[in-house]
Short mmCIF file of C-alpha atoms and ligand atoms in Angstrom, two decimals:
data_model
loop_
_atom_site.label_atom_id
_atom_site.label_comp_id
_atom_site.label_asym_id
_atom_site.label_seq_id
_atom_site.Cartn_x
_atom_site.Cartn_y
_atom_site.Cartn_z
CA MET A 1 0.16 0.15 -0.17
CA SER A 2 1.43 3.60 -0.93
CA ILE A 3 2.64 6.05 1.27
CA VAL A 4 0.39 9.18 3.02
CA PHE A 5 2.30 12.46 2.51
CA ARG A 6 0.36 15.70 2.73
CA GLN A 7 2.48 19.10 3.03
CA LEU A 8 0.42 21.62 5.07
CA PHE A 9 0.97 25.29 4.94
CA ASP A 10 1.04 28.06 7.78
CA PRO A 11 0.57 31.27 6.01
CA PRO A 12 1.71 33.93 8.75
CA SER A 13 5.01 32.21 9.38
CA SER A 14 5.10 30.31 5.38
CA THR A 15 6.04 27.49 7.48
CA TYR A 16 5.46 23.86 5.61
CA THR A 17 4.46 21.16 8.31
CA TYR A 18 4.54 17.62 6.56
CA LEU A 19 2.02 14.56 7.20
CA LEU A 20 3.83 10.91 6.90
CA ALA A 21 2.24 7.79 7.30
CA ASP A 22 2.66 4.39 6.36
CA ARG A 23 0.02 3.67 4.50
CA PRO A 24 -3.93 5.11 4.80
CA GLY A 25 -5.12 4.49 8.17
CA GLY A 26 -1.56 3.63 9.78
CA GLU A 27 1.19 4.98 11.61
CA ALA A 28 2.17 8.72 10.94
CA VAL A 29 4.34 11.40 11.85
CA VAL A 30 4.25 15.05 11.79
CA VAL A 31 7.31 17.25 10.91
CA ASP A 32 7.48 20.78 12.10
CA PRO A 33 3.96 21.55 13.28
CA VAL A 34 2.91 24.80 13.85
CA PHE A 35 0.93 26.01 17.13
CA GLU A 36 -1.70 27.90 15.65
CA GLN A 37 -2.46 24.92 13.05
CA SER A 38 -2.86 22.01 15.69
CA ARG A 39 -6.37 21.54 15.73
CA ARG A 40 -6.47 21.47 11.73
CA ASP A 41 -3.45 18.62 12.16
CA ALA A 42 -5.28 16.66 14.27
CA ALA A 43 -7.99 17.36 12.68
CA LEU A 44 -6.39 15.57 9.59
CA VAL A 45 -4.95 12.66 11.76
CA ALA A 46 -8.22 12.00 12.88
CA GLU A 47 -10.08 12.31 9.47
CA LEU A 48 -7.51 10.08 7.80
CA GLY A 49 -7.85 7.26 10.49
CA LEU A 50 -3.95 7.65 11.09
CA THR A 51 -2.31 6.87 14.47
CA LEU A 52 0.44 9.74 15.31
CA ARG A 53 3.59 8.23 17.01
CA PHE A 54 5.75 11.00 16.54
CA THR A 55 5.88 14.83 16.20
CA LEU A 56 9.47 15.67 14.64
CA GLU A 57 11.13 19.25 14.86
CA THR A 58 13.89 19.52 12.08
CA HIS A 59 15.04 22.75 14.29
CA ILE A 60 14.35 25.16 17.16
CA HIS A 61 12.53 27.71 14.83
CA ALA A 62 12.84 31.30 15.15
CA ASP A 63 9.77 32.48 13.29
CA HIS A 64 6.70 30.31 14.85
CA VAL A 65 5.94 28.31 17.83
CA THR A 66 5.39 24.43 17.72
CA SER A 67 2.33 22.55 18.44
CA ALA A 68 4.57 19.29 19.20
CA THR A 69 3.09 19.72 23.11
CA LEU A 70 -0.44 20.50 22.02
CA LEU A 71 -0.46 17.29 19.45
CA ARG A 72 0.78 15.08 22.16
CA ARG A 73 -1.57 16.28 24.38
CA ARG A 74 -4.33 15.87 22.11
CA LEU A 75 -3.29 12.81 20.61
CA GLY A 76 -0.56 10.85 22.76
CA SER A 77 2.24 11.57 20.19
CA GLU A 78 6.25 11.40 21.49
CA ILE A 79 8.35 14.57 20.55
CA ALA A 80 11.67 14.10 18.71
CA LEU A 81 13.94 16.47 17.82
CA SER A 82 17.75 16.91 17.70
CA ALA A 83 20.10 15.86 21.03
CA ARG A 84 22.19 19.27 19.59
CA SER A 85 18.91 21.41 19.90
CA GLY A 86 19.46 22.38 23.50
CA ALA A 87 15.73 21.68 23.98
CA VAL A 88 14.27 20.32 27.40
CA GLY A 89 11.01 18.12 27.07
CA ALA A 90 11.24 15.57 24.49
CA GLN A 91 10.56 12.13 25.08
CA ARG A 92 13.24 11.20 21.98
CA GLU A 93 16.56 12.93 21.22
CA LEU A 94 17.77 12.36 17.59
CA ALA A 95 21.04 11.86 16.28
CA GLN A 96 23.11 11.02 12.88
CA GLY A 97 21.74 7.68 10.96
CA ASP A 98 18.95 7.13 14.05
CA ARG A 99 15.63 5.92 12.30
CA ILE A 100 11.84 7.16 13.31
CA ALA A 101 9.92 4.18 12.67
CA PHE A 102 6.02 4.84 11.28
CA GLY A 103 4.07 1.25 10.64
CA SER A 104 6.19 -0.25 8.51
CA ARG A 105 8.26 2.54 7.11
CA TYR A 106 10.96 4.99 8.51
CA LEU A 107 12.73 8.13 8.22
CA GLU A 108 16.33 8.56 8.88
CA VAL A 109 18.02 11.21 10.55
CA ARG A 110 20.88 13.43 8.88
CA GLU A 111 22.42 15.77 11.30
CA THR A 112 22.84 19.18 9.09
CA PRO A 113 23.78 21.82 11.29
CA GLY A 114 24.66 25.58 9.75
CA HIS A 115 21.48 27.37 10.00
CA THR A 116 21.31 26.28 13.45
CA LEU A 117 23.64 23.83 15.29
CA GLY A 118 20.89 21.13 15.74
CA CYS A 119 19.47 21.36 12.28
CA LEU A 120 18.42 17.45 11.09
CA THR A 121 17.03 16.09 7.76
CA TYR A 122 14.63 13.31 7.59
CA VAL A 123 15.47 11.14 4.70
CA LEU A 124 12.86 8.06 3.86
CA ASP A 125 13.88 5.09 3.96
CA ASP A 126 13.47 4.58 -0.31
CA GLU A 127 15.30 8.25 -0.72
CA SER A 128 12.41 9.40 -2.62
CA LEU A 129 12.23 11.89 -0.96
CA ALA A 130 13.72 14.18 2.19
CA LEU A 131 12.52 16.92 4.62
CA THR A 132 15.36 19.36 4.47
CA GLY A 133 14.31 22.18 7.35
CA ASP A 134 15.74 25.12 7.15
CA CYS A 135 18.97 23.68 5.64
CA LEU A 136 18.17 23.94 2.20
CA LEU A 137 15.53 25.78 0.92
CA ILE A 138 13.92 25.71 -2.97
CA ARG A 139 16.57 27.78 -4.78
CA GLY A 140 17.79 29.11 -1.28
CA CYS A 141 18.81 27.82 2.20
CA GLY A 142 18.41 28.79 5.70
CA ARG A 143 20.09 32.25 7.07
CA THR A 144 23.38 31.50 9.05
CA ASP A 145 23.44 34.68 11.19
CA PHE A 146 21.80 33.67 14.72
CA GLN A 147 20.69 30.22 16.52
CA GLY A 148 24.63 29.09 16.27
CA GLY A 149 24.42 29.19 12.76
CA ASP A 150 27.44 29.17 10.35
CA ALA A 151 27.71 29.58 6.60
CA ARG A 152 30.86 26.98 6.03
CA THR A 153 29.16 24.46 7.96
CA LEU A 154 25.71 24.66 6.33
CA TYR A 155 27.62 24.30 2.79
CA ARG A 156 29.33 21.01 4.41
CA SER A 157 26.12 19.69 5.51
CA ILE A 158 24.13 20.30 2.16
CA GLN A 159 27.32 18.76 0.03
CA ARG A 160 27.51 15.85 2.41
CA GLU A 161 24.15 14.70 3.51
CA ILE A 162 21.59 16.27 0.66
CA PHE A 163 24.00 16.37 -2.34
CA THR A 164 24.77 12.99 -1.83
CA LEU A 165 21.37 11.57 -2.41
CA PRO A 166 19.84 10.41 -5.74
CA ASP A 167 19.43 13.63 -8.19
CA GLY A 168 15.74 12.43 -8.26
CA CYS A 169 15.00 12.42 -4.75
CA LEU A 170 12.56 15.06 -3.97
CA LEU A 171 13.24 17.99 -1.23
CA TYR A 172 10.79 19.48 0.80
CA PRO A 173 11.90 22.43 3.19
CA ALA A 174 10.26 24.00 6.02
CA HIS A 175 9.82 27.20 4.62
CA ASP A 176 9.33 29.21 1.21
CA TYR A 177 8.41 32.57 0.80
CA ARG A 178 7.04 32.21 -2.40
CA GLY A 179 4.73 29.89 -2.48
CA LEU A 180 7.07 26.94 -4.24
CA THR A 181 6.32 23.78 -2.96
CA ALA A 182 9.41 20.90 -3.63
CA THR A 183 12.45 20.21 -5.61
CA SER A 184 14.86 17.92 -6.31
CA VAL A 185 18.61 17.02 -5.29
CA GLY A 186 19.75 17.08 -9.06
CA GLU A 187 17.69 20.70 -9.59
CA GLU A 188 19.27 21.86 -6.45
CA LYS A 189 22.39 20.88 -7.14
CA ARG A 190 22.39 22.96 -10.74
CA PHE A 191 20.45 26.00 -10.10
CA ASN A 192 20.70 27.14 -6.49
CA PRO A 193 21.76 30.27 -7.04
CA ARG A 194 24.09 29.98 -3.36
CA LEU A 195 25.69 26.95 -3.84
CA GLY A 196 24.69 25.25 -7.05
CA GLY A 197 26.69 24.97 -10.42
CA ASP A 198 30.25 25.95 -10.12
CA LEU A 199 29.79 28.10 -7.18
CA SER A 200 32.30 27.10 -4.32
CA GLU A 201 32.53 27.19 -0.51
CA ASP A 202 34.09 30.68 -0.71
CA ASP A 203 30.91 31.74 -2.62
CA PHE A 204 28.67 30.39 -0.70
CA VAL A 205 30.18 32.08 2.35
CA GLY A 206 30.55 35.44 0.71
CA TYR A 207 26.79 35.30 -0.54
CA MET A 208 25.44 34.60 2.89
CA ARG A 209 27.48 37.53 4.73
CA ASN A 210 25.55 39.83 2.53
CA LEU A 211 21.96 38.31 2.69
CA ARG A 212 21.00 41.45 5.14
CA LEU A 213 17.57 39.89 6.45
CA ALA A 214 15.91 41.49 8.95
CA HIS A 215 15.35 38.93 12.20
CA PRO A 216 11.94 37.17 12.35
CA LYS A 217 9.03 39.13 13.85
CA GLN A 218 8.09 36.26 16.36
CA MET A 219 11.87 35.58 17.46
CA GLN A 220 11.74 36.61 21.20
CA LEU A 221 8.65 34.77 21.70
CA ALA A 222 9.14 31.82 19.56
CA VAL A 223 12.80 30.61 20.51
CA PRO A 224 12.16 29.97 24.14
CA ALA A 225 8.94 28.44 23.53
CA ASN A 226 10.49 26.04 21.16
CA LEU A 227 13.48 25.28 23.80
CA LYS A 228 10.51 24.17 26.09
CA CYS A 229 8.98 21.86 22.92
CA GLY A 230 6.29 24.73 22.82
CA VAL A 231 4.27 23.81 26.01
CA PRO A 232 1.70 26.90 25.99
CA ASP A 233 1.45 29.39 28.77
CA LYS A 234 -2.38 30.08 30.53
CA GLU A 235 -2.88 32.78 28.10
CA GLN A 236 -2.04 30.98 24.74
CA GLY A 237 -3.94 27.97 26.11
CA ALA A 238 -7.13 29.91 26.87
CA ARG A 239 -6.85 31.81 23.29
CA ALA A 240 -6.34 28.56 21.15
CA GLU A 241 -9.46 26.74 22.59
CA PRO A 242 -13.39 27.50 22.39
CA SER A 243 -14.51 27.32 25.86
CA TRP A 244 -18.43 27.15 26.06
CA ALA A 245 -18.70 23.77 24.53
CA PRO A 246 -16.11 20.64 23.44
CA LEU A 247 -16.11 21.69 19.80
CA GLU A 248 -14.11 19.85 17.67
CA LEU A 249 -12.65 21.84 14.66
CA THR A 250 -12.87 19.85 10.91
CA PHE A 251 -9.80 19.79 8.46
CA ALA A 252 -12.10 22.02 6.70
CA GLY A 253 -11.96 24.76 8.93
CA VAL A 254 -15.88 24.23 10.96
CA TRP A 255 -15.74 24.30 14.36
CA GLU A 256 -18.94 21.12 15.08
CA ILE A 257 -20.86 20.27 18.46
CA ASN A 258 -21.90 16.55 18.90
CA PRO A 259 -25.31 15.97 18.94
CA GLN A 260 -25.54 14.28 22.26
CA TRP A 261 -23.94 17.63 24.07
CA LEU A 262 -26.64 19.69 22.25
CA GLU A 263 -29.08 17.45 23.58
CA ASP A 264 -27.90 17.77 27.22
CA ASN A 265 -27.23 21.88 26.80
CA ALA A 266 -30.41 22.74 24.74
CA ALA A 267 -31.38 25.26 26.72
CA ALA A 268 -28.45 27.36 27.44
CA VAL A 269 -27.83 27.62 23.17
CA GLN A 270 -30.14 29.05 20.48
CA ILE A 271 -30.74 26.19 17.87
CA LEU A 272 -30.67 27.89 14.36
CA ASP A 273 -32.17 25.92 11.71
CA VAL A 274 -31.04 27.22 8.45
CA ARG A 275 -33.06 24.90 5.77
CA GLU A 276 -36.31 25.82 4.00
CA PRO A 277 -39.26 26.61 5.50
CA GLU A 278 -40.97 23.06 4.01
CA GLU A 279 -37.99 21.22 5.38
CA PHE A 280 -38.55 22.36 9.16
CA VAL A 281 -42.30 20.72 8.53
CA GLY A 282 -41.28 18.15 6.43
CA PRO A 283 -40.81 14.57 7.30
CA LEU A 284 -37.27 14.97 9.09
CA GLY A 285 -39.00 17.13 12.08
CA ARG A 286 -36.80 19.61 13.90
CA ILE A 287 -34.97 19.77 17.11
CA PRO A 288 -37.63 21.38 20.13
CA GLY A 289 -36.88 24.77 20.35
CA ALA A 290 -35.30 25.38 17.19
CA VAL A 291 -35.93 28.63 15.07
CA LEU A 292 -36.28 28.93 11.37
CA ILE A 293 -34.04 31.48 9.52
CA PRO A 294 -33.15 29.51 5.68
CA LEU A 295 -29.68 30.13 4.83
CA GLY A 296 -30.44 32.56 1.93
CA GLU A 297 -32.07 35.09 4.23
CA LEU A 298 -29.49 34.46 7.17
CA ALA A 299 -27.19 37.41 6.13
CA ARG A 300 -29.94 39.98 6.33
CA ARG A 301 -31.46 38.65 9.70
CA VAL A 302 -28.68 37.91 12.00
CA ALA A 303 -30.31 40.88 14.40
CA GLU A 304 -32.85 38.06 14.88
CA LEU A 305 -30.07 36.12 17.01
CA SER A 306 -28.38 37.17 20.36
CA ARG A 307 -24.69 37.61 20.72
CA GLU A 308 -24.50 36.51 24.08
CA ARG A 309 -26.16 33.27 23.91
CA PRO A 310 -24.39 30.49 21.97
CA ILE A 311 -25.70 29.53 18.74
CA VAL A 312 -25.37 25.89 17.00
CA ALA A 313 -26.70 25.68 13.38
CA VAL A 314 -28.43 22.95 12.18
CA CYS A 315 -29.80 21.65 8.68
CA ARG A 316 -30.43 18.45 6.98
CA ALA A 317 -26.90 16.83 6.95
CA GLY A 318 -24.33 19.30 8.14
CA GLY A 319 -23.36 20.99 5.23
CA ARG A 320 -25.46 24.35 4.90
CA SER A 321 -25.17 24.83 8.22
CA ALA A 322 -21.61 24.94 8.02
CA GLN A 323 -21.97 27.65 5.59
CA ALA A 324 -23.92 29.37 8.52
CA THR A 325 -21.63 29.56 10.76
CA ALA A 326 -19.04 31.37 7.99
CA ILE A 327 -21.82 33.64 7.71
CA LEU A 328 -22.22 34.20 11.21
CA HIS A 329 -18.57 35.12 11.90
CA LEU A 330 -18.55 37.29 9.26
CA ALA A 331 -21.12 39.04 11.31
CA GLY A 332 -19.23 39.15 14.33
CA PHE A 333 -20.79 36.65 16.07
CA THR A 334 -18.08 34.48 18.20
CA LEU A 335 -20.22 31.79 20.04
CA VAL A 336 -21.18 29.77 17.07
CA ALA A 337 -20.94 25.79 16.23
CA ASN A 338 -22.05 23.56 13.64
CA LEU A 339 -24.17 20.63 14.15
CA ALA A 340 -22.27 17.49 13.03
CA GLY A 341 -24.35 15.25 10.63
CA GLY A 342 -27.56 17.34 11.24
CA MET A 343 -31.04 16.39 11.73
CA LEU A 344 -29.89 13.01 9.64
CA ARG A 345 -27.48 12.04 12.42
CA TRP A 346 -29.70 13.48 15.13
CA ARG A 347 -32.53 11.36 14.37
CA ALA A 348 -29.94 8.17 13.72
CA GLU A 349 -28.80 8.74 17.26
CA GLY A 350 -32.36 8.70 18.59
CA HIS A 351 -32.57 12.43 20.23
CA GLY A 352 -35.84 14.00 20.75
CA VAL A 353 -37.78 15.37 17.21
CA GLU A 354 -40.47 17.84 17.10
CA GLY A 355 -43.18 16.91 14.15
CA GLY A 356 -41.95 14.85 11.14
CA SER A 357 -42.88 11.69 10.61
CA GLY A 358 -41.28 7.71 11.71
N1 GSH B 1 10.43 37.96 7.53
C1 GSH B 1 10.66 36.73 8.49
C2 GSH B 1 11.76 35.99 8.78
C3 GSH B 1 12.38 34.65 7.76
C4 GSH B 1 13.28 34.20 8.11
O1 GSH B 1 14.29 34.88 8.55
N2 GSH B 1 13.78 32.80 7.85
C5 GSH B 1 14.73 32.15 7.91
C6 GSH B 1 14.37 30.40 8.43
S1 GSH B 1 13.97 30.59 9.90
C7 GSH B 1 15.46 31.88 6.69
O2 GSH B 1 16.40 31.60 7.11
N3 GSH B 1 15.27 32.86 5.83
C8 GSH B 1 16.19 32.61 4.96
C9 GSH B 1 15.67 33.51 3.55
O3 GSH B 1 14.50 34.04 3.72
O4 GSH B 1 16.59 33.61 2.59
C10 GSH B 1 9.65 36.38 9.86
O5 GSH B 1 9.63 37.90 10.68
O6 GSH B 1 9.36 35.45 10.25
FE1 FE2 B 2 14.32 28.22 10.86
#
């Protein structure tokens, strides 16, 4: 069976996070997860039916906080990073040649310092792809002016550990600032403007000395947090999670509540049915206490809803009501969720119905 591979993006930091699993429904690793995207990434793992074994860091990031600890708390994954990273709190400290097994596959660890002291490149067992972190970027490379960076060290890491892979080996970096997604060993050997073609180590050092990049905006916050594997402080924890109900975020980006919670807490929320009027009085019936505002009328009728009490949107199968939550968010409502599975699941689970047949 074929491997599962997903490239995920965090727009504010231009970070790529990678999900790899040995097979659909198998064991997975996530590389370089971003704090603000932890619910999204956990949703994808769940929707694909995967068991997350490890979160891996390619290095201590200066521009975003890792979600390694958040994912560990949610999914029980182990945290793995370089023994030379200086971080505390990992379950596994990695060094050259280590293998990270997930199901029937593994990633091989290669030490590629230069951007930071503890940079790692992860190479898939068959050398068909490698995750290079900020060591080698697409037609670029990681900066070498902080966190123990060193241009000569980086040059030698790339030559020794990456350019010795097969030319066809695909390379996936931790960042791209132009939206480019992948490259290959052969391409970078020829076309990397900093060290490809006939360029020498001294050419590279000269280039890197004159990069003149501003320091990452998040650096003061990100580095200390990442040295603790992204343990959230109280304030961050509160900001990340809606607290009025045990909501689940789908990979599609919709916050959902399960039918049982709604049945138990119906009195505390506004139940908003967004189906058409004939469906509201039709055979599926409706949830007791639901108010009807058809989806097409919602945007101009939001004033009929309270902003203080949470709103749970309902439709036949959960699709139109998901769009209703988006409309409500745009209108400034913050306490909003979609009823997962709509009336179909509500009835299948045997919850109370008003009207309807059967
Ligand atoms: N402007 C970015 C800085 C990005 C940055 O410095 N990225 C690092 C990776 S952590 C790098 O090595 N960039 C290399 C480059 O842009 O050539 C931010 O504020 O986050
Ligand atoms: Fe970096």
